[in-house]
Amino acid sequence: MYAQLVKTAGTGVKTREEMSDEERNFQDRVDRDEKIEPKDWMPDDYRATLIRQIGQHAHSEIVGQLPEGNWITRAPTLERKAILLAKVQDEAGHGLYLYCAAETLGVSRDELTEELLSGRMKYSSIFNYPTLNWADIGAVGWLVDGAAIMNQVPLQRTSYGPYSRAMIRICKEESFHQRQGYDIMMKMAEGSEAQRRMAQDALNRFWYPSLMMFGPSDKDSVHSAQSLAWKIKIDTNDELRQRFVDQTVPQAKYLGLTIPDENLKWNEERGAHDFSEPDWAEFFNVIKGKGPCNVERMEARVNAWEDGAWVRDGLLAHGRKKSAARTAAE
Amino acid sequence: MADQKALFEFLLRMGDNSLILGHRVSEWCGLSPVLEEDIALANTALDLIGQTQFWLGLAGEVEGKARSADDLAFLRDAWDFRNVLLVELPNGDFGQTLMRQFLYDAWSSIMLGRLMTSSDARVAEIAAKASKEVAYHVERSGDTVVGLGDGTEESHKRMQAALDYLWPYVGEMFDGDEVDAAMVAAGIAPDPAGLREEYDAFVGKVLNQATLTVPTDVFHHKGGRTGYMHTEHLGHLLTSMQWLQRAYPGATW
């Protein structure tokens, strides 16, 4: 998933006694796995948290076009170029579904865009890392989309209907992207010495930022507990990170690549891999705007929006002229 | 049996047009004025690259030297490219990109329509597939040209400037030479000049709706479809497009 450190609104999980009748009724519906739909009653904090989470996810899809777009013009074959174009197009489409899902909660796409461009809303930290060689496009599909799927698959069961339905659609496309990413990695790993070097270099740079995608440990967070109770969040960050590592280790081995972690080993007792935590100081720096590409990514989005203002104004003005002409004709 | 060398040249012209324009459009990734346009531009680029695979694939087959579509796209230098100059021009602002797209789509939709009755079944088949995509492209680029031409004062001014800049590159699409004569003789493709009347009528109608003025100067630039003299822009485009294939010869991607 592309939402990290989403601050859950409210003061934490209320006991049944503390809840109003409406809140109790709402929680019962969530507990029965009923979907909450746009016109249903919902707590203000549930609505606010969902807007933050879906908005951050939507922004991530949009900003996420940039590191991949960085290689569209340099894709090495026509087929790779076509696959990458189709993938980026899918991502823009995911952004669109998600903004639509957020709209059902009463916030417009323009309002959310404004929040992103002013820096009040975030996008996933992962997109502040550069794509430096062609294998990075493989690594983004394999690791970044892989981590996203790990989070989004459970979210297909999230309590908010429009979000859940968007996730079902998005997951189908994301798993396709992940396979395509892995396919690039296989070609690179089976290729020339230079290609294997690119593949290892990509894994070295993307491994820890991918682990950061799940966000810091949330085991003591009261906010996470509330999101879990509302089924906006299904698993904890640590559970998802563990699942991701366990899934990825054999895949890296198959490619003949080395995960850059000396502490990585199978723990028989836990039935899971032990691994090193990413550098959380780095993570918080990236979140605060000090990642390798934060400035460029925001600049690209701000310029796209500002340079496009005349286009949006022009098309709106034309639309108004057309409807005025229709009204006059009636 | 048609002159295979001429057929190869003709197929390069078709494939290079879609390759270079598809590349230019793909440069917009993530940067357009609205999300729907990001999707539409990526979709257009994707269609054009798909068409390229067919045209250049057939070109390689006709040439008979075992060159694949990728070899033709990534391992030729600028002088061997046969696209019209129009498609290699820089994107400029969104208006210029959409105006270039419309001026090309309008030609492409008429050309593909004629190619569907080509005497060469392979050409007719590619044209039938591509014409479905291009019918959508021309509808969209035409609508956008109208919307922006007849939008605000600023959008009108920008679209007129784009048209004035691009118009001298339109004429090249209707030039003919001995390659075209051979295609006409074999019933493979129409005489380019024969498309002009339909083009002017269609483009004129849309530009009129867009409240834009078609320049009256009949001068046009040329040199792309013959390869005699491309613009300076093509070399830079190829530099990035061909980078990996050139830097790591023989690698499989």
PDB file of N, CA, C and O in Angstrom, chain A residues 50-106:
ATOM      1  N   LEU A  50     -10.198   8.049   6.651  1.00  0.00           N
ATOM      2  CA  LEU A  50     -10.275   7.458   5.311  1.00  0.00           C
ATOM      3  C   LEU A  50      -9.848   8.453   4.245  1.00  0.00           C
ATOM      4  O   LEU A  50      -9.166   8.083   3.292  1.00  0.00           O
ATOM      5  N   ILE A  51     -10.265   9.702   4.407  1.00  0.00           N
ATOM      6  CA  ILE A  51      -9.878  10.716   3.412  1.00  0.00           C
ATOM      7  C   ILE A  51      -8.349  10.834   3.368  1.00  0.00           C
ATOM      8  O   ILE A  51      -7.746  10.850   2.293  1.00  0.00           O
ATOM      9  N   ARG A  52      -7.726  10.859   4.549  1.00  0.00           N
ATOM     10  CA  ARG A  52      -6.256  10.937   4.590  1.00  0.00           C
ATOM     11  C   ARG A  52      -5.626   9.721   3.913  1.00  0.00           C
ATOM     12  O   ARG A  52      -4.698   9.835   3.133  1.00  0.00           O
ATOM     13  N   GLN A  53      -6.152   8.555   4.253  1.00  0.00           N
ATOM     14  CA  GLN A  53      -5.541   7.319   3.763  1.00  0.00           C
ATOM     15  C   GLN A  53      -5.743   7.146   2.250  1.00  0.00           C
ATOM     16  O   GLN A  53      -4.802   6.857   1.520  1.00  0.00           O
ATOM     17  N   ILE A  54      -6.970   7.341   1.803  1.00  0.00           N
ATOM     18  CA  ILE A  54      -7.250   7.164   0.368  1.00  0.00           C
ATOM     19  C   ILE A  54      -6.555   8.269  -0.425  1.00  0.00           C
ATOM     20  O   ILE A  54      -6.007   8.030  -1.506  1.00  0.00           O
ATOM     21  N   GLY A  55      -6.566   9.467   0.137  1.00  0.00           N
ATOM     22  CA  GLY A  55      -5.904  10.590  -0.546  1.00  0.00           C
ATOM     23  C   GLY A  55      -4.413  10.329  -0.699  1.00  0.00           C
ATOM     24  O   GLY A  55      -3.851  10.512  -1.777  1.00  0.00           O
ATOM     25  N   GLN A  56      -3.792   9.850   0.368  1.00  0.00           N
ATOM     26  CA  GLN A  56      -2.356   9.585   0.298  1.00  0.00           C
ATOM     27  C   GLN A  56      -2.058   8.475  -0.715  1.00  0.00           C
ATOM     28  O   GLN A  56      -1.086   8.545  -1.462  1.00  0.00           O
ATOM     29  N   HIS A  57      -2.932   7.505  -0.739  1.00  0.00           N
ATOM     30  CA  HIS A  57      -2.763   6.418  -1.710  1.00  0.00           C
ATOM     31  C   HIS A  57      -2.910   6.952  -3.143  1.00  0.00           C
ATOM     32  O   HIS A  57      -2.097   6.660  -4.021  1.00  0.00           O
ATOM     33  N   ALA A  58      -3.925   7.780  -3.363  1.00  0.00           N
ATOM     34  CA  ALA A  58      -4.143   8.352  -4.703  1.00  0.00           C
ATOM     35  C   ALA A  58      -2.942   9.197  -5.122  1.00  0.00           C
ATOM     36  O   ALA A  58      -2.423   9.061  -6.242  1.00  0.00           O
ATOM     37  N   HIS A  59      -2.464  10.048  -4.221  1.00  0.00           N
ATOM     38  CA  HIS A  59      -1.310  10.896  -4.558  1.00  0.00           C
ATOM     39  C   HIS A  59      -0.097  10.036  -4.912  1.00  0.00           C
ATOM     40  O   HIS A  59       0.681  10.377  -5.793  1.00  0.00           O
ATOM     41  N   SER A  60       0.052   8.912  -4.191  1.00  0.00           N
ATOM     42  CA  SER A  60       1.200   8.036  -4.450  1.00  0.00           C
ATOM     43  C   SER A  60       1.141   7.459  -5.858  1.00  0.00           C
ATOM     44  O   SER A  60       2.165   7.312  -6.528  1.00  0.00           O
ATOM     45  N   GLU A  61      -0.064   7.129  -6.304  1.00  0.00           N
ATOM     46  CA  GLU A  61      -0.207   6.604  -7.668  1.00  0.00           C
ATOM     47  C   GLU A  61       0.217   7.666  -8.682  1.00  0.00           C
ATOM     48  O   GLU A  61       0.860   7.364  -9.688  1.00  0.00           O
ATOM     49  N   ILE A  62      -0.132   8.906  -8.397  1.00  0.00           N
ATOM     50  CA  ILE A  62       0.163   9.991  -9.344  1.00  0.00           C
ATOM     51  C   ILE A  62       1.656  10.324  -9.341  1.00  0.00           C
ATOM     52  O   ILE A  62       2.289  10.395 -10.398  1.00  0.00           O
ATOM     53  N   VAL A  63       2.213  10.506  -8.151  1.00  0.00           N
ATOM     54  CA  VAL A  63       3.648  10.809  -8.076  1.00  0.00           C
ATOM     55  C   VAL A  63       4.451   9.601  -8.553  1.00  0.00           C
ATOM     56  O   VAL A  63       5.511   9.741  -9.161  1.00  0.00           O
ATOM     57  N   GLY A  64       3.896   8.417  -8.314  1.00  0.00           N
ATOM     58  CA  GLY A  64       4.569   7.178  -8.718  1.00  0.00           C
ATOM     59  C   GLY A  64       4.771   7.042 -10.217  1.00  0.00           C
ATOM     60  O   GLY A  64       5.577   6.230 -10.670  1.00  0.00           O
ATOM     61  N   GLN A  65       4.067   7.842 -11.001  1.00  0.00           N
ATOM     62  CA  GLN A  65       4.301   7.823 -12.453  1.00  0.00           C
ATOM     63  C   GLN A  65       5.690   8.364 -12.790  1.00  0.00           C
ATOM     64  O   GLN A  65       6.269   8.018 -13.808  1.00  0.00           O
ATOM     65  N   LEU A  66       6.202   9.255 -11.918  1.00  0.00           N
ATOM     66  CA  LEU A  66       7.428   9.979 -12.278  1.00  0.00           C
ATOM     67  C   LEU A  66       8.692   9.107 -12.332  1.00  0.00           C
ATOM     68  O   LEU A  66       9.403   9.153 -13.328  1.00  0.00           O
ATOM     69  N   PRO A  67       8.965   8.310 -11.285  1.00  0.00           N
ATOM     70  CA  PRO A  67      10.182   7.493 -11.388  1.00  0.00           C
ATOM     71  C   PRO A  67      10.137   6.491 -12.541  1.00  0.00           C
ATOM     72  O   PRO A  67      11.171   6.152 -13.111  1.00  0.00           O
ATOM     73  N   GLU A  68       8.964   6.037 -12.913  1.00  0.00           N
ATOM     74  CA  GLU A  68       8.876   5.107 -14.049  1.00  0.00           C
ATOM     75  C   GLU A  68       8.915   5.861 -15.367  1.00  0.00           C
ATOM     76  O   GLU A  68       9.533   5.421 -16.330  1.00  0.00           O
ATOM     77  N   GLY A  69       8.256   7.014 -15.368  1.00  0.00           N
ATOM     78  CA  GLY A  69       8.296   7.865 -16.571  1.00  0.00           C
ATOM     79  C   GLY A  69       9.734   8.224 -16.915  1.00  0.00           C
ATOM     80  O   GLY A  69      10.072   8.422 -18.085  1.00  0.00           O
ATOM     81  N   ASN A  70      10.567   8.264 -15.898  1.00  0.00           N
ATOM     82  CA  ASN A  70      11.989   8.546 -16.094  1.00  0.00           C
ATOM     83  C   ASN A  70      12.638   7.561 -17.065  1.00  0.00           C
ATOM     84  O   ASN A  70      13.650   7.869 -17.679  1.00  0.00           O
ATOM     85  N   TRP A  71      12.073   6.356 -17.212  1.00  0.00           N
ATOM     86  CA  TRP A  71      12.666   5.362 -18.115  1.00  0.00           C
ATOM     87  C   TRP A  71      11.815   5.034 -19.339  1.00  0.00           C
ATOM     88  O   TRP A  71      12.239   4.238 -20.185  1.00  0.00           O
ATOM     89  N   ILE A  72      10.632   5.615 -19.452  1.00  0.00           N
ATOM     90  CA  ILE A  72       9.794   5.292 -20.627  1.00  0.00           C
ATOM     91  C   ILE A  72      10.515   5.665 -21.916  1.00  0.00           C
ATOM     92  O   ILE A  72      10.512   4.915 -22.894  1.00  0.00           O
ATOM     93  N   THR A  73      11.167   6.806 -21.918  1.00  0.00           N
ATOM     94  CA  THR A  73      11.834   7.243 -23.151  1.00  0.00           C
ATOM     95  C   THR A  73      13.130   6.479 -23.400  1.00  0.00           C
ATOM     96  O   THR A  73      13.727   6.617 -24.455  1.00  0.00           O
ATOM     97  N   ARG A  74      13.572   5.705 -22.414  1.00  0.00           N
ATOM     98  CA  ARG A  74      14.822   4.948 -22.598  1.00  0.00           C
ATOM     99  C   ARG A  74      14.602   3.442 -22.514  1.00  0.00           C
ATOM    100  O   ARG A  74      15.577   2.683 -22.409  1.00  0.00           O
ATOM    101  N   ALA A  75      13.360   3.004 -22.537  1.00  0.00           N
ATOM    102  CA  ALA A  75      13.078   1.562 -22.479  1.00  0.00           C
ATOM    103  C   ALA A  75      13.824   0.878 -23.624  1.00  0.00           C
ATOM    104  O   ALA A  75      13.878   1.405 -24.732  1.00  0.00           O
ATOM    105  N   PRO A  76      14.429  -0.297 -23.354  1.00  0.00           N
ATOM    106  CA  PRO A  76      15.364  -0.872 -24.323  1.00  0.00           C
ATOM    107  C   PRO A  76      14.740  -1.564 -25.537  1.00  0.00           C
ATOM    108  O   PRO A  76      15.456  -1.809 -26.509  1.00  0.00           O
ATOM    109  N   THR A  77      13.456  -1.924 -25.471  1.00  0.00           N
ATOM    110  CA  THR A  77      12.830  -2.541 -26.643  1.00  0.00           C
ATOM    111  C   THR A  77      11.424  -1.959 -26.795  1.00  0.00           C
ATOM    112  O   THR A  77      10.888  -1.361 -25.847  1.00  0.00           O
ATOM    113  N   LEU A  78      10.838  -2.165 -27.947  1.00  0.00           N
ATOM    114  CA  LEU A  78       9.473  -1.661 -28.172  1.00  0.00           C
ATOM    115  C   LEU A  78       8.505  -2.330 -27.204  1.00  0.00           C
ATOM    116  O   LEU A  78       7.598  -1.699 -26.672  1.00  0.00           O
ATOM    117  N   GLU A  79       8.710  -3.627 -26.973  1.00  0.00           N
ATOM    118  CA  GLU A  79       7.809  -4.333 -26.068  1.00  0.00           C
ATOM    119  C   GLU A  79       7.919  -3.799 -24.638  1.00  0.00           C
ATOM    120  O   GLU A  79       6.915  -3.568 -23.970  1.00  0.00           O
ATOM    121  N   ARG A  80       9.132  -3.597 -24.180  1.00  0.00           N
ATOM    122  CA  ARG A  80       9.327  -3.062 -22.825  1.00  0.00           C
ATOM    123  C   ARG A  80       8.724  -1.658 -22.713  1.00  0.00           C
ATOM    124  O   ARG A  80       8.182  -1.291 -21.676  1.00  0.00           O
ATOM    125  N   LYS A  81       8.848  -0.901 -23.763  1.00  0.00           N
ATOM    126  CA  LYS A  81       8.288   0.460 -23.758  1.00  0.00           C
ATOM    127  C   LYS A  81       6.761   0.377 -23.652  1.00  0.00           C
ATOM    128  O   LYS A  81       6.144   1.089 -22.872  1.00  0.00           O
ATOM    129  N   ALA A  82       6.181  -0.532 -24.432  1.00  0.00           N
ATOM    130  CA  ALA A  82       4.722  -0.679 -24.420  1.00  0.00           C
ATOM    131  C   ALA A  82       4.240  -1.153 -23.040  1.00  0.00           C
ATOM    132  O   ALA A  82       3.258  -0.642 -22.498  1.00  0.00           O
ATOM    133  N   ILE A  83       4.958  -2.127 -22.454  1.00  0.00           N
ATOM    134  CA  ILE A  83       4.561  -2.651 -21.143  1.00  0.00           C
ATOM    135  C   ILE A  83       4.637  -1.546 -20.085  1.00  0.00           C
ATOM    136  O   ILE A  83       3.737  -1.388 -19.259  1.00  0.00           O
ATOM    137  N   LEU A  84       5.694  -0.762 -20.156  1.00  0.00           N
ATOM    138  CA  LEU A  84       5.867   0.297 -19.158  1.00  0.00           C
ATOM    139  C   LEU A  84       4.800   1.387 -19.335  1.00  0.00           C
ATOM    140  O   LEU A  84       4.238   1.883 -18.345  1.00  0.00           O
ATOM    141  N   LEU A  85       4.500   1.706 -20.583  1.00  0.00           N
ATOM    142  CA  LEU A  85       3.432   2.692 -20.837  1.00  0.00           C
ATOM    143  C   LEU A  85       2.098   2.198 -20.281  1.00  0.00           C
ATOM    144  O   LEU A  85       1.349   2.954 -19.657  1.00  0.00           O
ATOM    145  N   ALA A  86       1.827   0.921 -20.509  1.00  0.00           N
ATOM    146  CA  ALA A  86       0.556   0.360 -20.039  1.00  0.00           C
ATOM    147  C   ALA A  86       0.506   0.393 -18.517  1.00  0.00           C
ATOM    148  O   ALA A  86      -0.533   0.681 -17.916  1.00  0.00           O
ATOM    149  N   LYS A  87       1.648   0.144 -17.894  1.00  0.00           N
ATOM    150  CA  LYS A  87       1.709   0.136 -16.430  1.00  0.00           C
ATOM    151  C   LYS A  87       1.471   1.534 -15.866  1.00  0.00           C
ATOM    152  O   LYS A  87       0.677   1.719 -14.942  1.00  0.00           O
ATOM    153  N   VAL A  88       2.132   2.501 -16.446  1.00  0.00           N
ATOM    154  CA  VAL A  88       1.978   3.872 -15.950  1.00  0.00           C
ATOM    155  C   VAL A  88       0.539   4.355 -16.186  1.00  0.00           C
ATOM    156  O   VAL A  88      -0.045   5.063 -15.356  1.00  0.00           O
ATOM    157  N   GLN A  89      -0.013   3.923 -17.284  1.00  0.00           N
ATOM    158  CA  GLN A  89      -1.415   4.275 -17.570  1.00  0.00           C
ATOM    159  C   GLN A  89      -2.336   3.658 -16.517  1.00  0.00           C
ATOM    160  O   GLN A  89      -3.257   4.299 -16.026  1.00  0.00           O
ATOM    161  N   ASP A  90      -2.039   2.399 -16.139  1.00  0.00           N
ATOM    162  CA  ASP A  90      -2.822   1.752 -15.076  1.00  0.00           C
ATOM    163  C   ASP A  90      -2.729   2.563 -13.786  1.00  0.00           C
ATOM    164  O   ASP A  90      -3.707   2.732 -13.066  1.00  0.00           O
ATOM    165  N   GLU A  91      -1.522   3.030 -13.477  1.00  0.00           N
ATOM    166  CA  GLU A  91      -1.337   3.760 -12.220  1.00  0.00           C
ATOM    167  C   GLU A  91      -2.134   5.055 -12.198  1.00  0.00           C
ATOM    168  O   GLU A  91      -2.755   5.399 -11.187  1.00  0.00           O
ATOM    169  N   ALA A  92      -2.127   5.764 -13.316  1.00  0.00           N
ATOM    170  CA  ALA A  92      -2.940   6.984 -13.389  1.00  0.00           C
ATOM    171  C   ALA A  92      -4.409   6.605 -13.197  1.00  0.00           C
ATOM    172  O   ALA A  92      -5.164   7.305 -12.515  1.00  0.00           O
ATOM    173  N   GLY A  93      -4.791   5.452 -13.760  1.00  0.00           N
ATOM    174  CA  GLY A  93      -6.166   4.974 -13.594  1.00  0.00           C
ATOM    175  C   GLY A  93      -6.470   4.655 -12.135  1.00  0.00           C
ATOM    176  O   GLY A  93      -7.547   4.964 -11.636  1.00  0.00           O
ATOM    177  N   HIS A  94      -5.494   4.068 -11.421  1.00  0.00           N
ATOM    178  CA  HIS A  94      -5.688   3.789  -9.993  1.00  0.00           C
ATOM    179  C   HIS A  94      -5.897   5.097  -9.246  1.00  0.00           C
ATOM    180  O   HIS A  94      -6.749   5.188  -8.360  1.00  0.00           O
ATOM    181  N   GLY A  95      -5.105   6.107  -9.608  1.00  0.00           N
ATOM    182  CA  GLY A  95      -5.266   7.413  -8.976  1.00  0.00           C
ATOM    183  C   GLY A  95      -6.695   7.900  -9.164  1.00  0.00           C
ATOM    184  O   GLY A  95      -7.344   8.380  -8.226  1.00  0.00           O
ATOM    185  N   LEU A  96      -7.189   7.714 -10.367  1.00  0.00           N
ATOM    186  CA  LEU A  96      -8.546   8.160 -10.681  1.00  0.00           C
ATOM    187  C   LEU A  96      -9.605   7.430  -9.841  1.00  0.00           C
ATOM    188  O   LEU A  96     -10.497   8.062  -9.260  1.00  0.00           O
ATOM    189  N   TYR A  97      -9.497   6.072  -9.745  1.00  0.00           N
ATOM    190  CA  TYR A  97     -10.496   5.355  -8.923  1.00  0.00           C
ATOM    191  C   TYR A  97     -10.455   5.865  -7.496  1.00  0.00           C
ATOM    192  O   TYR A  97     -11.464   5.985  -6.827  1.00  0.00           O
ATOM    193  N   LEU A  98      -9.215   6.053  -7.003  1.00  0.00           N
ATOM    194  CA  LEU A  98      -9.068   6.406  -5.587  1.00  0.00           C
ATOM    195  C   LEU A  98      -9.574   7.814  -5.304  1.00  0.00           C
ATOM    196  O   LEU A  98     -10.217   8.053  -4.285  1.00  0.00           O
ATOM    197  N   TYR A  99      -9.296   8.745  -6.223  1.00  0.00           N
ATOM    198  CA  TYR A  99      -9.859  10.093  -6.023  1.00  0.00           C
ATOM    199  C   TYR A  99     -11.388  10.007  -6.046  1.00  0.00           C
ATOM    200  O   TYR A  99     -12.056  10.719  -5.299  1.00  0.00           O
ATOM    201  N   CYS A 100     -11.921   9.159  -6.906  1.00  0.00           N
ATOM    202  CA  CYS A 100     -13.386   8.993  -6.951  1.00  0.00           C
ATOM    203  C   CYS A 100     -13.896   8.423  -5.637  1.00  0.00           C
ATOM    204  O   CYS A 100     -14.929   8.856  -5.119  1.00  0.00           O
ATOM    205  N   ALA A 101     -13.168   7.437  -5.086  1.00  0.00           N
ATOM    206  CA  ALA A 101     -13.573   6.858  -3.795  1.00  0.00           C
ATOM    207  C   ALA A 101     -13.548   7.938  -2.719  1.00  0.00           C
ATOM    208  O   ALA A 101     -14.438   8.021  -1.874  1.00  0.00           O
ATOM    209  N   ALA A 102     -12.522   8.805  -2.757  1.00  0.00           N
ATOM    210  CA  ALA A 102     -12.421   9.884  -1.764  1.00  0.00           C
ATOM    211  C   ALA A 102     -13.570  10.884  -1.948  1.00  0.00           C
ATOM    212  O   ALA A 102     -14.091  11.417  -0.963  1.00  0.00           O
ATOM    213  N   GLU A 103     -13.957  11.109  -3.198  1.00  0.00           N
ATOM    214  CA  GLU A 103     -15.067  12.048  -3.459  1.00  0.00           C
ATOM    215  C   GLU A 103     -16.357  11.612  -2.780  1.00  0.00           C
ATOM    216  O   GLU A 103     -17.148  12.438  -2.353  1.00  0.00           O
ATOM    217  N   THR A 104     -16.540  10.285  -2.664  1.00  0.00           N
ATOM    218  CA  THR A 104     -17.764   9.797  -2.017  1.00  0.00           C
ATOM    219  C   THR A 104     -17.778  10.157  -0.536  1.00  0.00           C
ATOM    220  O   THR A 104     -18.802  10.043   0.122  1.00  0.00           O
ATOM    221  N   LEU A 105     -16.624  10.591  -0.015  1.00  0.00           N
ATOM    222  CA  LEU A 105     -16.561  11.004   1.392  1.00  0.00           C
ATOM    223  C   LEU A 105     -16.676  12.516   1.532  1.00  0.00           C
ATOM    224  O   LEU A 105     -16.530  13.065   2.627  1.00  0.00           O
ATOM    225  N   GLY A 106     -16.889  13.182   0.399  1.00  0.00           N
ATOM    226  CA  GLY A 106     -17.150  14.619   0.452  1.00  0.00           C
ATOM    227  C   GLY A 106     -15.941  15.517   0.240  1.00  0.00           C
ATOM    228  O   GLY A 106     -15.965  16.674   0.631  1.00  0.00           O
TER     229      GLY A 106
END
